[in-house]
């Protein structure tokens, strides 16, 4: 079977063939309707602790580009928020559009941002990332919207990718790419961060395919919103 992707013949509408869970009860992304979210004051603030020295590599995996982290210690972790226990940062990556009118995976009242960052963490109650990825409480992904504006990065560690406010929406969902595992507690931050048009142009200059082949720009690598199927989205803020 041909590999999954985002094109007309292997895109999100075809994924159910290889991955029947595509029509499962807790698929991601979703459209977030803020005034239908349930404020829960018992939801704790997120605690994100990142050690920049844990970053190990950056690679184009043919679907996005991702920065991988060394995850054999609790030095870059997500705790509190809607989760219990300690989740370790495994990698972060992005999804974006061919133009600024689309690209994010989650939408807010139908609004699409040009880009969305995903910080992927796994539950250390399981022996490994791979094991955690198949458990209903195995992963926690922090989603951050990106919008257009001039934005300078002073130095580079995941903290600099986070907005001032860590107010968030949370719901039980899945990977947004195959294998679409329904193992993700989604934590979507309300406040976007800013990137410049030049930075978005850099994203759009990446390619889906390998060097030497006819270049195919890596754009529109997002899955559209999936049915809520009765799930409740909770918010950490009023
Ligand atoms: C291109 C492949 N993407 C997936 C690879 N991984 C799954 C590994 O299965 C054992 S993963 O856990 O690193 C994640 S998180 C994620 S999203 N967009 O929901 O945040 C997609 C993937
Ligand atoms: Zn993602």
XYZ file of N, CA and C in Angstrom, residues 52-237:
558
model
N 17.196 22.809 27.338
C 17.596 22.911 25.934
C 18.684 21.903 25.531
N 19.497 21.518 26.534
C 20.609 20.598 26.191
C 20.079 19.199 25.853
N 18.784 18.965 26.090
C 18.221 17.651 25.728
C 17.918 17.544 24.231
N 17.947 18.673 23.505
C 17.595 18.561 22.076
C 18.698 17.779 21.383
N 18.293 16.873 20.471
C 19.324 16.019 19.874
C 19.403 16.188 18.369
N 18.279 16.289 17.661
C 18.396 16.385 16.196
C 17.177 17.076 15.617
N 17.335 17.546 14.384
C 16.220 18.126 13.645
C 16.175 17.385 12.319
N 14.969 16.962 11.913
C 14.917 16.215 10.651
C 13.605 16.468 9.925
N 13.666 16.352 8.622
C 12.473 16.374 7.786
C 12.060 14.915 7.623
N 10.907 14.538 8.200
C 10.507 13.116 8.146
C 9.547 12.837 6.993
N 9.461 13.762 6.076
C 8.591 13.553 4.908
C 7.155 13.986 5.152
N 6.824 14.301 6.417
C 5.459 14.757 6.741
C 5.504 16.134 7.392
N 6.630 16.437 8.073
C 6.841 17.707 8.745
C 8.339 17.787 9.035
N 8.762 18.814 9.759
C 10.127 18.698 10.285
C 9.963 18.627 11.790
N 10.830 17.832 12.405
C 10.687 17.692 13.860
C 12.027 17.795 14.554
N 11.985 18.288 15.802
C 13.175 18.365 16.658
C 13.012 17.283 17.726
N 13.949 16.327 17.745
C 13.884 15.203 18.694
C 14.651 15.533 19.966
N 14.157 15.029 21.074
C 14.783 15.259 22.382
C 15.234 13.949 22.994
N 16.358 14.003 23.693
C 16.807 12.860 24.497
C 15.808 12.743 25.644
N 15.222 11.557 25.806
C 14.122 11.429 26.794
C 14.378 10.283 27.781
N 15.663 10.087 28.173
C 15.899 8.989 29.136
C 15.993 9.496 30.579
N 15.679 10.793 30.778
C 15.598 11.335 32.160
C 14.422 12.304 32.231
N 14.010 12.652 33.464
C 12.916 13.614 33.640
C 13.449 15.048 33.657
N 14.186 15.415 32.594
C 14.779 16.773 32.562
C 13.955 17.734 31.708
N 13.200 17.191 30.741
C 12.287 18.036 29.951
C 10.903 17.414 30.088
N 10.069 18.009 30.950
C 8.814 17.342 31.310
C 7.611 18.288 31.301
N 6.456 17.649 31.194
C 5.147 18.298 31.354
C 4.473 17.621 32.548
N 4.054 18.437 33.524
C 3.310 17.876 34.670
C 2.144 18.826 34.958
N 1.259 18.389 35.870
C 0.084 19.184 36.282
C -0.840 19.401 35.073
N -1.488 20.567 34.985
C -2.478 20.745 33.908
C -3.567 19.696 34.056
N -4.050 19.116 32.973
C -5.139 18.120 33.053
C -4.642 16.702 33.315
N -3.291 16.541 33.358
C -2.735 15.178 33.453
C -2.262 14.877 34.877
N -2.058 13.597 35.137
C -1.409 13.214 36.408
C -0.116 12.482 36.054
N 0.862 12.551 36.918
C 2.149 11.919 36.663
C 3.062 12.820 35.843
N 4.137 12.227 35.347
C 5.192 12.978 34.647
C 5.242 12.516 33.189
N 5.140 13.469 32.280
C 5.253 13.159 30.852
C 6.541 13.793 30.336
N 7.314 13.049 29.558
C 8.597 13.544 29.038
C 8.476 14.037 27.599
N 9.153 15.158 27.299
C 9.173 15.682 25.925
C 9.937 14.705 25.028
N 9.275 14.320 23.921
C 9.905 13.395 22.961
C 10.356 14.154 21.713
N 9.462 15.012 21.217
C 9.768 15.774 19.999
C 8.780 16.897 19.841
N 9.146 17.897 19.023
C 8.120 18.851 18.594
C 8.207 19.004 17.083
N 7.090 19.363 16.486
C 6.987 19.523 15.031
C 5.842 20.499 14.749
N 5.650 20.790 13.457
C 4.637 21.772 13.077
C 3.747 21.232 11.954
N 2.599 21.925 11.743
C 1.719 21.700 10.589
C 1.403 23.080 10.041
N 1.395 23.244 8.712
C 1.171 24.563 8.166
C 0.546 24.494 6.790
N 0.111 25.660 6.265
C -0.579 25.714 4.984
C 0.294 26.285 3.885
N -0.247 26.266 2.646
C 0.484 26.858 1.507
C 0.374 28.377 1.565
N -0.619 28.877 2.288
C -0.769 30.329 2.478
C -1.362 30.561 3.866
N -1.319 31.832 4.304
C -1.666 32.141 5.694
C -3.129 31.884 6.042
N -3.984 31.549 5.039
C -5.417 31.338 5.349
C -5.676 29.943 5.918
N -4.644 29.064 5.963
C -4.894 27.714 6.463
C -3.576 27.117 6.961
N -3.671 25.962 7.602
C -2.439 25.297 8.050
C -2.522 24.693 9.435
N -3.272 25.358 10.360
C -3.362 24.742 11.693
C -4.282 23.518 11.608
N -4.138 22.611 12.587
C -4.982 21.408 12.620
C -6.229 21.696 13.465
N -6.030 22.145 14.710
C -7.182 22.598 15.490
C -7.635 23.938 14.916
N -8.959 24.172 15.015
C -9.498 25.468 14.574
C -10.281 26.026 15.757
N -10.425 27.338 15.805
C -11.164 27.999 16.887
C -12.330 28.746 16.263
N -13.552 28.268 16.539
C -14.766 28.801 15.901
C -14.575 28.808 14.376
N -13.988 27.715 13.835
C -13.803 27.587 12.391
C -12.619 28.367 11.848
N -11.933 29.160 12.721
C -10.790 29.946 12.248
C -9.535 29.085 12.185
N -8.866 29.098 11.041
C -7.615 28.360 10.871
C -6.451 29.335 10.987
N -5.446 28.947 11.799
C -4.211 29.733 11.864
C -3.284 29.247 10.753
N -2.255 30.030 10.412
C -1.329 29.599 9.349
C -0.476 28.388 9.711
N -0.377 28.112 11.036
C 0.550 27.070 11.460
C 0.206 26.628 12.889
N 0.605 25.416 13.232
C 0.368 24.904 14.601
C 1.579 24.063 15.006
N 2.081 24.352 16.210
C 3.215 23.629 16.813
C 2.658 22.539 17.724
N 3.260 21.356 17.692
C 2.889 20.258 18.612
C 4.103 19.825 19.399
N 4.015 19.945 20.724
C 5.066 19.470 21.637
C 4.578 18.135 22.202
N 5.243 17.036 21.796
C 4.774 15.681 22.089
C 5.471 15.128 23.335
N 4.661 14.721 24.342
C 5.210 14.191 25.596
C 4.621 12.807 25.846
N 5.392 11.909 26.518
C 4.861 10.568 26.807
C 4.891 10.262 28.304
N 3.900 9.470 28.747
C 3.667 9.183 30.160
C 4.717 8.211 30.698
N 5.475 8.680 31.694
C 6.594 7.841 32.186
C 6.111 6.669 33.045
N 4.755 6.536 33.206
C 4.284 5.327 33.922
C 4.458 4.103 33.027
N 4.722 4.356 31.690
C 4.970 3.246 30.747
C 6.473 3.152 30.498
N 6.957 1.935 30.152
C 8.411 1.714 30.048
C 9.073 2.445 28.894
N 8.292 2.799 27.851
C 8.920 3.457 26.695
C 7.886 4.330 25.974
N 8.391 5.187 25.106
C 7.523 6.048 24.281
C 6.600 5.188 23.420
N 7.180 4.166 22.759
C 6.402 3.305 21.857
C 5.253 2.633 22.590
N 5.530 2.164 23.832
C 4.481 1.534 24.652
C 3.418 2.572 24.998
N 3.877 3.751 25.412
C 2.937 4.802 25.830
C 2.026 5.202 24.669
N 2.574 5.219 23.458
C 1.805 5.730 22.309
C 0.552 4.905 22.030
N 0.492 3.676 22.591
C -0.688 2.829 22.332
C -1.638 2.808 23.537
N -1.395 3.651 24.547
C -2.246 3.664 25.748
C -3.163 4.903 25.761
N -4.379 4.765 26.295
C -5.324 5.901 26.258
C -4.821 7.147 26.992
N -3.943 6.942 28.000
C -3.346 8.102 28.716
C -1.838 8.133 28.467
N -1.426 7.675 27.281
C 0.003 7.526 27.034
C 0.729 8.785 26.609
N 0.012 9.652 25.879
C 0.682 10.848 25.337
C -0.055 12.105 25.762
N 0.683 13.218 25.791
C 0.072 14.543 26.013
C 0.768 15.485 25.038
N -0.011 16.070 24.133
C 0.572 16.962 23.131
C 0.075 18.376 23.394
N 1.012 19.314 23.542
C 0.667 20.728 23.718
C 0.639 21.361 22.332
N -0.512 21.902 21.958
C -0.672 22.547 20.650
C -0.580 24.055 20.813
N 0.206 24.702 19.971
C 0.365 26.161 20.022
C 0.110 26.710 18.624
N -0.839 27.660 18.509
C -1.105 28.272 17.201
C -0.019 29.295 16.877
N 0.303 29.437 15.585
C 1.239 30.463 15.125
C 0.475 31.409 14.202
N 0.715 32.723 14.394
C 0.057 33.689 13.497
C 1.127 34.612 12.945
N 0.819 35.339 11.884
C 1.807 36.160 11.196
C 2.135 37.436 11.932
N 3.400 37.728 12.098
C 3.858 38.995 12.671
C 5.382 38.898 12.707
N 6.035 40.064 12.827
C 7.493 40.033 12.980
C 7.797 39.428 14.352
N 8.740 38.516 14.421
C 9.014 37.838 15.698
C 10.471 37.407 15.732
N 11.199 37.837 16.749
C 12.635 37.498 16.799
C 12.842 36.424 17.878
N 13.573 35.374 17.566
C 13.955 34.379 18.574
C 15.292 34.781 19.147
N 15.363 34.969 20.467
C 16.657 35.377 21.054
C 17.597 34.177 21.028
N 17.128 33.054 21.665
C 17.959 31.834 21.584
C 16.951 30.718 21.360
N 17.374 29.477 21.378
C 16.361 28.527 20.981
C 16.134 27.429 22.002
N 15.093 27.507 22.726
C 14.672 26.333 23.514
C 13.150 26.358 23.521
N 12.495 25.209 23.715
C 11.049 25.132 23.483
C 10.280 26.193 24.269
N 10.851 26.626 25.397
C 10.166 27.657 26.195
C 9.917 28.896 25.344
N 10.905 29.211 24.455
C 10.742 30.447 23.668
C 9.605 30.276 22.648
N 9.160 29.024 22.483
C 8.063 28.803 21.531
C 6.710 28.952 22.209
N 6.704 29.194 23.534
C 5.430 29.241 24.251
C 4.954 30.675 24.425
N 3.657 30.904 24.354
C 3.123 32.271 24.568
C 3.196 32.644 26.050
N 2.881 33.916 26.348
C 2.938 34.380 27.734
C 1.921 33.593 28.575
N 0.669 33.536 28.047
C -0.369 32.848 28.807
C -0.378 31.353 28.503
N -0.473 30.544 29.524
C -0.581 29.086 29.336
C -2.021 28.631 29.531
N -2.989 29.587 29.397
C -4.403 29.167 29.422
C -4.617 28.137 28.317
N -5.424 27.096 28.615
C -5.555 26.043 27.604
C -6.962 25.445 27.568
N -7.248 24.804 26.412
C -8.408 23.913 26.267
C -7.858 22.497 26.312
N -8.602 21.541 26.856
C -8.122 20.155 26.863
C -9.251 19.187 26.538
N -8.889 18.127 25.812
C -9.885 17.082 25.456
C -9.137 15.810 25.126
N -9.852 14.677 25.211
C -9.234 13.380 24.895
C -9.296 13.164 23.389
N -8.121 12.919 22.770
C -8.086 12.787 21.311
C -7.069 11.766 20.839
N -6.542 12.033 19.652
C -5.675 11.033 18.999
C -4.484 11.718 18.327
N -3.588 10.894 17.758
C -2.582 11.414 16.850
C -3.331 12.000 15.664
N -2.819 13.046 15.066
C -3.501 13.619 13.893
C -2.891 13.088 12.595
N -1.918 12.177 12.763
C -1.369 11.513 11.575
C -1.462 10.007 11.824
N -1.445 9.191 10.773
C -1.322 7.751 11.017
C -0.131 7.494 11.942
N -0.211 6.609 12.916
C -1.269 5.597 13.082
C -2.551 6.094 13.756
N -2.733 7.422 13.985
C -4.017 7.995 14.476
C -4.422 7.396 15.829
N -3.436 6.924 16.566
C -3.713 6.263 17.854
C -4.505 7.169 18.780
N -5.518 6.610 19.433
C -6.377 7.430 20.311
C -5.783 7.425 21.712
N -4.593 8.008 21.809
C -3.799 7.942 23.039
C -3.372 9.320 23.525
N -3.975 10.376 22.994
C -3.486 11.735 23.285
C -4.453 12.531 24.146
N -3.920 13.085 25.241
C -4.633 14.132 25.979
C -4.189 15.440 25.321
N -5.079 16.085 24.580
C -4.732 17.332 23.893
C -4.848 18.488 24.858
N -3.827 19.377 24.800
C -3.779 20.591 25.613
C -3.475 21.722 24.633
N -4.488 22.454 24.189
C -4.333 23.480 23.151
C -4.329 24.851 23.815
N -3.218 25.574 23.658
C -3.092 26.889 24.311
C -3.966 27.899 23.576
N -4.587 28.785 24.340
C -5.484 29.782 23.752
C -4.687 30.862 23.026
N -3.552 31.290 23.602
C -2.797 32.417 23.036
C -1.808 31.943 21.964
N -1.896 32.504 20.738
C -0.911 32.133 19.726
C 0.444 32.799 19.975
N 1.492 32.283 19.327
C 2.784 32.988 19.291
C 2.892 33.582 17.885
N 3.888 34.429 17.647
C 4.008 35.113 16.353
C 5.211 34.610 15.566
N 5.036 34.466 14.273
C 6.171 34.181 13.382
C 6.114 35.179 12.230
N 7.261 35.418 11.607
C 7.304 36.395 10.511
C 6.976 35.706 9.192
N 6.566 36.501 8.184
C 6.329 35.933 6.852
C 7.558 35.170 6.337
N 8.759 35.682 6.685
C 9.991 35.018 6.238
C 10.081 33.621 6.846
N 9.698 33.506 8.118
C 9.767 32.192 8.764
C 8.745 31.244 8.128
N 7.532 31.736 7.838
C 6.549 30.881 7.176
C 7.046 30.463 5.797
N 7.753 31.374 5.129
C 8.287 31.039 3.791
C 9.327 29.921 3.910
N 10.090 29.963 4.995
C 11.080 28.897 5.231
C 10.372 27.546 5.370
N 9.273 27.510 6.174
C 8.513 26.249 6.332
C 8.072 25.765 4.957
N 7.534 26.683 4.147
C 6.932 26.311 2.857
C 7.979 25.948 1.806
N 9.252 26.191 2.166
C 10.310 25.836 1.202
C 10.801 24.407 1.419
N 10.314 23.768 2.508
C 10.700 22.370 2.730
C 9.993 21.493 1.698
N 10.481 20.284 1.507
C 9.883 19.363 0.519
C 9.362 18.100 1.189
N 8.293 17.528 0.647
C 7.752 16.240 1.107
C 8.682 15.109 0.675
N 9.317 15.312 -0.489
C 10.041 14.165 -1.080
C 11.545 14.309 -0.894
N 12.253 13.252 -1.316
C 13.699 13.190 -1.089
C 14.434 14.054 -2.104
N 15.682 14.367 -1.771
C 16.508 15.144 -2.696
C 16.687 14.328 -3.979
N 16.866 15.042 -5.072
C 17.100 14.345 -6.338
C 15.805 14.058 -7.072
N 14.661 14.020 -6.309
C 13.371 13.817 -6.991
C 12.824 15.192 -7.382
N 11.817 15.191 -8.252
C 11.200 16.482 -8.633
C 10.633 17.101 -7.347
N 11.062 18.345 -7.007
C 10.678 18.920 -5.716
C 9.171 19.087 -5.565
N 8.638 18.685 -4.390
C 7.210 18.858 -4.084
C 7.158 19.576 -2.743
N 6.788 20.840 -2.731
C 6.858 21.642 -1.509
C 6.016 21.049 -0.378
N 6.556 21.060 0.807
C 5.873 20.559 2.005
C 4.955 21.672 2.502
N 3.690 21.562 2.047
C 2.678 22.525 2.482
C 1.357 21.775 2.683
N 0.440 22.388 3.428
C -0.879 21.770 3.683
C -0.743 20.408 4.331
N 0.210 20.260 5.232
C 0.425 18.990 5.959
C -0.366 18.986 7.268
N -1.694 19.215 7.109
C -2.594 19.227 8.270
C -3.798 18.343 7.988
N -4.326 17.732 9.057
C -5.572 16.953 8.941
C -6.712 17.883 9.315
N -7.848 17.866 8.609
C -8.970 18.732 8.972
C -9.643 18.248 10.261
N -10.452 19.114 10.921
C -11.138 18.758 12.168
C -12.012 17.519 12.012
N -12.095 16.726 13.082
C -12.836 15.455 13.089
C -14.066 15.575 13.999
N -15.061 14.677 13.869
C -16.286 14.779 14.678
C -15.997 14.674 16.170
N -16.689 15.500 16.978
C -16.476 15.535 18.427
C -16.994 14.232 19.062
N -18.095 13.666 18.506
C -18.686 12.390 18.996
C -18.938 12.435 20.495
N -19.525 13.516 20.936
C -19.985 13.589 22.327
C -18.918 14.012 23.323
N -17.684 14.232 22.864
C -16.631 14.624 23.824
C -16.868 16.042 24.325
N -16.425 16.311 25.554
C -16.515 17.653 26.114
C -15.126 18.273 26.089
N -15.021 19.518 25.621
C -13.748 20.249 25.673
C -13.778 21.080 26.950
N -12.755 20.930 27.810
C -12.702 21.694 29.058
C -11.703 22.839 28.893
N -11.950 23.969 29.604
C -10.995 25.089 29.515
C -10.438 25.396 30.907
N -9.197 25.846 30.932
C -8.536 26.147 32.222
C -8.780 27.602 32.599
N -9.541 28.302 31.780
C -9.739 29.741 32.017
C -11.210 30.074 31.806
